Amino acid sequence: MAAKLPPLPVWNDLDKTRIKEGEMVVGMALLTAAGPKKEDDTPEREQEVEVIIEAVDAKPSLDLHKRLEENSNISGVHLEHYFGKKPEGYLVDPQQILSMQERIDFKYALDLHMEESELPIYVYLFDAAQKVPEGYLPQKVYDTVFKENKDPIVIVYYYIGAPERSDFLLAGGVSDRVPEWQVKELLWNAAHKAREKSDVFDQLDGFVGQLSMRLFWVEEILREMIVESVTSIVGQQSPSNSKTDKLVGMLDSAAEVEVPPLVYWVAGGVLLVGIAGVWFLRRKLYFPECPSPCRIGGEVGAKSGGVLSYRNRHKPPSMQREQLGKDFF
């Protein structure tokens, strides 16, 4: 007789509805730790995680200040960052328009220019559509920031992506005598060279490279002007070229000079040394005979032997060591 088995479980309508709606998972009890089941215990739903992604600038902005817009005017604290003091280097980029690697490469190019040239180039970088107030144009900046600088320098305002807007100033020394047309041609050639490139950094690199190359001729002009200035100054200071006038002037100036007592003491010392030297050269040496006892019936001493006399009485014996020949006797 077969054993009677318990009846199989039957799903009621409520459980079927919960399974269809996903509120109950079949076999969940086998996958979790056993424990007392609460009447209101329901499967946990996955929590929705809200991910917030903040917009970050590609390049760092100015310290604690709002970043300038590409078409804005340079104003406020940004003017202080640009023109508040003399630049420590040849690149002025407080907005950090260039990336870190571009900045390193561009500084190297400016340093390389300084190894070959005597004209430093200070490059101020701005965005393509930014504007600089009239009170901060290159000539005004030179008069305030570089007022203590006596040697000629070059100041460039370069607008990234718009090289045709660039501004150029050659100032200091005798640079004001360089023709204006030549300065404009120099700027035009540099901007034209930059336009041959499509990448904005390549444009900047081409601009400065062309500018550095053409500044060589400007340096030659400045050297010629300096030589001419020095020659004219010397000519104004000495209008008379007569040798007689120069000689008379030298004699007059020598007669007016007061000789200090120290000169007399030095002259007296030199005179005494000269007298002592003459006496030393003209002195005579006398060597008396030194008798000595006879040895084996013969006399010995200064008057005996190979040396009969010294030929030069003005030289010491050590300088007259030449012995007489064997046939002398």
CSV table of C-alpha atoms in Angstrom, one decimal:
chain,number,residue,atom,x,y,z
A,1,MET,CA,0.0,0.0,0.0
A,2,ALA,CA,1.5,3.3,-1.1
A,3,ALA,CA,2.3,6.0,1.4
A,4,LYS,CA,0.0,9.0,1.3
A,5,LEU,CA,2.0,12.2,0.2
A,6,PRO,CA,1.2,15.7,1.2
A,7,PRO,CA,-0.5,17.8,-1.4
A,8,LEU,CA,1.6,20.1,-3.6
A,9,PRO,CA,1.6,23.8,-2.9
A,10,VAL,CA,-0.9,25.8,-5.0
A,11,TRP,CA,-0.4,29.4,-6.0
A,12,ASN,CA,-3.2,31.6,-4.9
A,13,ASP,CA,-4.4,34.6,-7.0
A,14,LEU,CA,-2.5,37.1,-4.8
A,15,ASP,CA,0.9,35.4,-5.2
A,16,LYS,CA,0.4,35.1,-8.9
A,17,THR,CA,-0.3,38.8,-9.2
A,18,ARG,CA,2.8,39.7,-7.2
A,19,ILE,CA,5.0,37.5,-9.3
A,20,LYS,CA,3.7,39.1,-12.5
A,21,GLU,CA,4.3,42.6,-11.1
A,22,GLY,CA,7.8,41.6,-10.0
A,23,GLU,CA,7.1,42.2,-6.3
A,24,MET,CA,8.0,38.6,-5.4
A,25,VAL,CA,10.9,36.5,-6.8
A,26,VAL,CA,10.5,32.7,-6.9
A,27,GLY,CA,13.3,30.9,-4.9
A,28,MET,CA,14.4,34.1,-3.1
A,29,ALA,CA,14.4,32.3,0.2
A,30,LEU,CA,17.0,29.8,-1.0
A,31,LEU,CA,19.4,32.7,-2.0
A,32,THR,CA,19.2,34.6,1.2
A,33,ALA,CA,19.9,33.9,4.9
A,34,ALA,CA,17.1,32.2,6.6
A,35,GLY,CA,15.3,34.2,9.2
A,36,PRO,CA,11.8,35.0,10.5
A,37,LYS,CA,9.7,36.4,7.8
A,38,LYS,CA,7.9,39.6,8.5
A,39,GLU,CA,4.4,40.1,7.3
A,40,ASP,CA,5.2,43.4,5.6
A,41,ASP,CA,8.6,42.2,4.3
A,42,THR,CA,8.9,43.0,0.5
A,43,PRO,CA,11.8,42.5,-1.9
A,44,GLU,CA,14.1,45.6,-2.0
A,45,ARG,CA,14.2,47.5,-5.3
A,46,GLU,CA,17.4,48.8,-6.7
A,47,GLN,CA,18.1,52.3,-5.6
A,48,GLU,CA,18.4,54.9,-8.3
A,49,VAL,CA,21.8,56.7,-8.1
A,50,GLU,CA,21.9,60.3,-9.4
A,51,VAL,CA,25.3,61.1,-11.0
A,52,ILE,CA,26.1,64.8,-11.2
A,53,ILE,CA,28.8,65.8,-13.6
A,54,GLU,CA,30.0,69.4,-13.1
A,55,ALA,CA,31.4,71.4,-16.1
A,56,VAL,CA,35.1,71.9,-15.7
A,57,ASP,CA,37.2,74.4,-17.7
A,58,ALA,CA,39.7,72.9,-20.0
A,59,LYS,CA,42.4,75.3,-18.7
A,60,PRO,CA,42.7,76.8,-15.2
A,61,SER,CA,41.2,80.3,-14.7
A,62,LEU,CA,42.6,83.2,-12.9
A,63,ASP,CA,43.0,82.9,-9.2
A,64,LEU,CA,39.6,83.4,-7.5
A,65,HIS,CA,38.3,85.5,-10.5
A,66,LYS,CA,35.8,84.9,-13.2
A,67,ARG,CA,37.3,83.8,-16.5
A,68,LEU,CA,37.1,86.4,-19.3
A,69,GLU,CA,34.8,85.9,-22.2
A,70,GLU,CA,36.4,85.6,-25.7
A,71,ASN,CA,34.8,88.8,-26.9
A,72,SER,CA,35.1,90.9,-23.7
A,73,ASN,CA,37.2,93.9,-22.8
A,74,ILE,CA,40.3,93.5,-20.6
A,75,SER,CA,39.3,95.3,-17.4
A,76,GLY,CA,39.5,95.2,-13.6
A,77,VAL,CA,41.8,92.8,-12.0
A,78,HIS,CA,42.8,91.3,-15.4
A,79,LEU,CA,44.5,94.6,-16.3
A,80,GLU,CA,46.6,94.3,-13.1
A,81,HIS,CA,47.6,90.8,-14.0
A,82,TYR,CA,48.7,91.9,-17.5
A,83,PHE,CA,50.2,95.3,-17.0
A,84,GLY,CA,50.7,95.7,-13.2
A,85,LYS,CA,54.4,95.1,-13.3
A,86,LYS,CA,57.3,94.3,-15.6
A,87,PRO,CA,57.0,90.7,-16.8
A,88,GLU,CA,59.3,88.2,-15.3
A,89,GLY,CA,59.6,86.3,-18.6
A,90,TYR,CA,59.0,87.1,-22.3
A,91,LEU,CA,55.6,85.4,-22.4
A,92,VAL,CA,52.7,87.2,-20.7
A,93,ASP,CA,49.6,84.9,-20.5
A,94,PRO,CA,47.7,85.4,-17.2
A,95,GLN,CA,44.6,83.9,-18.7
A,96,GLN,CA,46.6,80.7,-19.5
A,97,ILE,CA,45.2,80.6,-23.0
A,98,LEU,CA,48.0,78.2,-24.0
A,99,SER,CA,48.2,74.7,-22.7
A,100,MET,CA,51.0,73.7,-20.4
A,101,GLN,CA,53.0,72.0,-23.2
A,102,GLU,CA,52.4,74.9,-25.6
A,103,ARG,CA,53.6,77.3,-23.0
A,104,ILE,CA,56.8,75.4,-22.5
A,105,ASP,CA,57.5,75.2,-26.2
A,106,PHE,CA,56.8,78.8,-26.8
A,107,LYS,CA,59.0,80.0,-23.9
A,108,TYR,CA,61.8,77.8,-25.4
A,109,ALA,CA,61.4,79.6,-28.7
A,110,LEU,CA,61.6,83.0,-27.1
A,111,ASP,CA,64.7,82.0,-25.1
A,112,LEU,CA,66.3,80.7,-28.3
A,113,HIS,CA,65.6,84.1,-30.0
A,114,MET,CA,67.4,85.8,-27.1
A,115,GLU,CA,70.5,83.7,-27.6
A,116,GLU,CA,70.9,85.0,-31.1
A,117,SER,CA,69.5,88.5,-30.8
A,118,GLU,CA,69.9,91.6,-28.6
A,119,LEU,CA,66.3,92.7,-29.0
A,120,PRO,CA,64.0,90.9,-26.5
A,121,ILE,CA,60.4,90.2,-27.6
A,122,TYR,CA,57.7,90.5,-24.9
A,123,VAL,CA,54.5,88.7,-26.2
A,124,TYR,CA,51.2,89.5,-24.5
A,125,LEU,CA,48.5,86.9,-25.4
A,126,PHE,CA,44.8,87.7,-25.8
A,127,ASP,CA,41.8,85.8,-27.2
A,128,ALA,CA,40.8,86.5,-30.8
A,129,ALA,CA,38.0,89.1,-30.1
A,130,GLN,CA,39.2,90.6,-26.8
A,131,LYS,CA,39.9,94.3,-26.6
A,132,VAL,CA,42.5,96.3,-24.7
A,133,PRO,CA,41.7,99.8,-23.4
A,134,GLU,CA,43.4,102.7,-25.2
A,135,GLY,CA,45.2,103.6,-22.0
A,136,TYR,CA,47.0,100.2,-22.1
A,137,LEU,CA,48.3,100.2,-25.7
A,138,PRO,CA,51.9,99.2,-26.2
A,139,GLN,CA,53.3,102.7,-26.1
A,140,LYS,CA,51.5,103.5,-22.9
A,141,VAL,CA,52.7,100.2,-21.3
A,142,TYR,CA,56.3,100.9,-22.3
A,143,ASP,CA,56.2,104.4,-20.8
A,144,THR,CA,54.9,103.0,-17.4
A,145,VAL,CA,56.1,99.4,-17.1
A,146,PHE,CA,59.4,99.6,-19.0
A,147,LYS,CA,60.3,103.3,-18.2
A,148,GLU,CA,63.6,102.3,-16.6
A,149,ASN,CA,64.6,100.2,-19.6
A,150,LYS,CA,67.3,102.0,-21.7
A,151,ASP,CA,68.0,99.3,-24.3
A,152,PRO,CA,65.6,98.8,-27.3
A,153,ILE,CA,62.9,96.1,-26.8
A,154,VAL,CA,59.9,94.7,-28.8
A,155,ILE,CA,56.4,94.5,-27.4
A,156,VAL,CA,53.8,92.4,-29.2
A,157,TYR,CA,50.1,92.2,-28.5
A,158,TYR,CA,49.0,88.9,-30.1
A,159,TYR,CA,45.4,87.7,-30.5
A,160,ILE,CA,45.1,83.9,-30.6
A,161,GLY,CA,43.4,82.9,-33.9
A,162,ALA,CA,43.5,86.5,-35.3
A,163,PRO,CA,47.1,87.4,-36.1
A,164,GLU,CA,46.0,90.3,-38.3
A,165,ARG,CA,44.9,92.1,-35.2
A,166,SER,CA,48.3,91.9,-33.6
A,167,ASP,CA,50.0,95.2,-32.5
A,168,PHE,CA,53.7,95.8,-32.5
A,169,LEU,CA,56.1,98.3,-30.8
A,170,LEU,CA,59.8,98.9,-31.1
A,171,ALA,CA,60.9,101.2,-28.4
A,172,GLY,CA,64.0,102.2,-26.4
A,173,GLY,CA,67.5,103.4,-27.3
A,174,VAL,CA,67.7,104.9,-30.8
A,175,SER,CA,64.8,102.8,-32.1
A,176,ASP,CA,62.7,106.0,-32.7
A,177,ARG,CA,65.0,106.6,-35.7
A,178,VAL,CA,64.0,103.4,-37.4
A,179,PRO,CA,61.6,104.3,-40.4
A,180,GLU,CA,58.0,103.7,-39.5
A,181,TRP,CA,57.3,102.0,-42.8
A,182,GLN,CA,59.9,99.4,-42.0
A,183,VAL,CA,58.3,98.6,-38.7
A,184,LYS,CA,54.9,98.2,-40.4
A,185,GLU,CA,56.3,96.0,-43.0
A,186,LEU,CA,57.9,93.8,-40.3
A,187,LEU,CA,54.5,93.4,-38.6
A,188,TRP,CA,52.7,92.7,-41.9
A,189,ASN,CA,55.2,90.0,-42.9
A,190,ALA,CA,54.9,88.2,-39.5
A,191,ALA,CA,51.1,88.3,-39.7
A,192,HIS,CA,51.1,87.0,-43.3
A,193,LYS,CA,53.4,84.1,-42.2
A,194,ALA,CA,51.1,83.2,-39.4
A,195,ARG,CA,48.1,83.0,-41.8
A,196,GLU,CA,49.8,80.2,-43.7
A,197,LYS,CA,49.0,77.8,-40.8
A,198,SER,CA,45.6,76.5,-39.7
A,199,ASP,CA,46.3,75.6,-36.1
A,200,VAL,CA,46.3,78.6,-33.8
A,201,PHE,CA,49.5,77.6,-31.9
A,202,ASP,CA,51.3,77.0,-35.2
A,203,GLN,CA,50.2,80.5,-36.3
A,204,LEU,CA,51.7,82.0,-33.1
A,205,ASP,CA,54.9,80.1,-33.6
A,206,GLY,CA,55.2,81.2,-37.2
A,207,PHE,CA,54.5,84.8,-36.3
A,208,VAL,CA,57.2,85.0,-33.7
A,209,GLY,CA,59.6,83.0,-35.9
A,210,GLN,CA,59.2,85.4,-38.8
A,211,LEU,CA,59.4,88.4,-36.5
A,212,SER,CA,62.7,87.1,-34.9
A,213,MET,CA,64.2,86.6,-38.4
A,214,ARG,CA,63.4,90.0,-39.7
A,215,LEU,CA,64.5,91.8,-36.5
A,216,PHE,CA,68.1,90.9,-37.6
A,217,TRP,CA,68.0,93.8,-40.1
A,218,VAL,CA,66.5,96.1,-37.6
A,219,GLU,CA,69.4,95.3,-35.3
A,220,GLU,CA,71.9,96.2,-38.1
A,221,ILE,CA,70.2,99.6,-38.5
A,222,LEU,CA,70.4,100.2,-34.8
A,223,ARG,CA,74.1,99.4,-34.6
A,224,GLU,CA,74.8,101.8,-37.5
A,225,MET,CA,72.9,104.5,-35.8
A,226,ILE,CA,74.8,104.0,-32.5
A,227,VAL,CA,78.1,104.2,-34.3
A,228,GLU,CA,77.1,107.4,-36.0
A,229,SER,CA,75.9,108.9,-32.7
A,230,VAL,CA,79.2,108.1,-31.0
A,231,THR,CA,81.2,109.5,-33.9
A,232,SER,CA,79.3,112.8,-33.9
A,233,ILE,CA,79.7,113.2,-30.1
A,234,VAL,CA,83.5,112.6,-30.3
A,235,GLY,CA,83.7,115.1,-33.2
A,236,GLN,CA,81.8,117.8,-31.2
A,237,GLN,CA,84.1,117.3,-28.1
A,238,SER,CA,87.4,117.6,-30.1
A,239,PRO,CA,86.9,120.1,-33.0
A,240,SER,CA,90.6,120.8,-33.4
A,241,ASN,CA,92.7,118.1,-35.0
A,242,SER,CA,96.0,120.0,-35.1
A,243,LYS,CA,98.9,118.1,-33.7
A,244,THR,CA,100.5,121.4,-32.5
A,245,ASP,CA,97.4,122.3,-30.5
A,246,LYS,CA,97.3,118.9,-28.9
A,247,LEU,CA,101.0,119.1,-27.9
A,248,VAL,CA,100.6,122.6,-26.5
A,249,GLY,CA,97.5,121.4,-24.5
A,250,MET,CA,99.5,118.4,-23.1
A,251,LEU,CA,102.4,120.7,-22.0
A,252,ASP,CA,100.0,123.2,-20.4
A,253,SER,CA,98.2,120.5,-18.6
A,254,ALA,CA,101.5,118.9,-17.4
A,255,ALA,CA,102.7,122.3,-16.1
A,256,GLU,CA,99.5,122.8,-14.2
A,257,VAL,CA,99.6,119.5,-12.4
A,258,GLU,CA,100.9,119.6,-8.9
A,259,VAL,CA,103.4,116.8,-8.2
A,260,PRO,CA,102.7,115.2,-4.8
A,261,PRO,CA,105.6,114.6,-2.3
A,262,LEU,CA,105.4,110.9,-2.8
A,263,VAL,CA,106.7,111.3,-6.3
A,264,TYR,CA,109.9,112.9,-5.0
A,265,TRP,CA,110.5,110.1,-2.6
A,266,VAL,CA,110.1,107.5,-5.3
A,267,ALA,CA,112.4,109.4,-7.6
A,268,GLY,CA,115.1,109.6,-4.9
A,269,GLY,CA,114.9,105.9,-4.2
A,270,VAL,CA,115.3,105.1,-7.9
A,271,LEU,CA,118.4,107.4,-8.1
A,272,LEU,CA,120.0,105.6,-5.1
A,273,VAL,CA,119.3,102.2,-6.5
A,274,GLY,CA,120.9,103.3,-9.8
A,275,ILE,CA,124.1,104.6,-8.1
A,276,ALA,CA,124.4,101.3,-6.1
A,277,GLY,CA,124.1,99.3,-9.3
A,278,VAL,CA,126.9,101.2,-11.0
A,279,TRP,CA,129.2,100.8,-8.0
A,280,PHE,CA,128.5,97.0,-7.9
A,281,LEU,CA,129.3,96.6,-11.6
A,282,ARG,CA,132.6,98.6,-11.4
A,283,ARG,CA,134.0,97.1,-8.1
A,284,LYS,CA,137.4,95.3,-8.0
A,285,LEU,CA,138.2,92.2,-6.1
A,286,TYR,CA,141.6,91.7,-4.5
A,287,PHE,CA,142.7,88.2,-3.3
A,288,PRO,CA,145.7,88.2,-1.0
A,289,GLU,CA,148.2,85.4,-0.9
A,290,CYS,CA,147.5,82.8,1.8
A,291,PRO,CA,150.8,81.2,2.9
A,292,SER,CA,150.6,77.7,4.1
A,293,PRO,CA,153.2,75.3,5.6
A,294,CYS,CA,155.4,73.4,3.1
A,295,ARG,CA,154.4,69.9,2.3
A,296,ILE,CA,157.0,67.4,1.3
A,297,GLY,CA,159.5,70.2,0.6
A,298,GLY,CA,157.1,72.1,-1.7
A,299,GLU,CA,155.0,75.2,-1.2
A,300,VAL,CA,151.3,75.1,-1.5
A,301,GLY,CA,148.7,77.8,-1.4
A,302,ALA,CA,147.1,80.4,-3.5
A,303,LYS,CA,150.3,81.2,-5.4
A,304,SER,CA,151.0,77.5,-6.2
A,305,GLY,CA,149.3,75.2,-8.6
A,306,GLY,CA,147.8,75.6,-12.0
A,307,VAL,CA,146.2,79.1,-11.5
A,308,LEU,CA,148.8,81.8,-11.5
A,309,SER,CA,146.4,84.8,-11.5
A,310,TYR,CA,142.9,85.8,-12.3
A,311,ARG,CA,142.5,87.5,-15.7
A,312,ASN,CA,139.6,89.8,-14.8
A,313,ARG,CA,139.8,91.6,-11.5
A,314,HIS,CA,136.2,92.6,-11.7
A,315,LYS,CA,134.7,89.1,-11.6
A,316,PRO,CA,134.6,86.8,-8.6
A,317,PRO,CA,136.8,83.6,-8.6
A,318,SER,CA,133.8,81.3,-9.1
A,319,MET,CA,133.2,82.8,-12.5
A,320,GLN,CA,136.9,82.2,-13.6
A,321,ARG,CA,137.3,78.5,-13.1
A,322,GLU,CA,138.8,77.9,-16.5
A,323,GLN,CA,142.2,76.0,-15.9
A,324,LEU,CA,145.3,76.7,-17.8
A,325,GLY,CA,146.5,74.3,-20.4
A,326,LYS,CA,149.0,71.6,-19.7
A,327,ASP,CA,151.6,73.3,-22.0
A,328,PHE,CA,151.3,76.6,-20.2
A,329,PHE,CA,154.3,75.9,-18.0
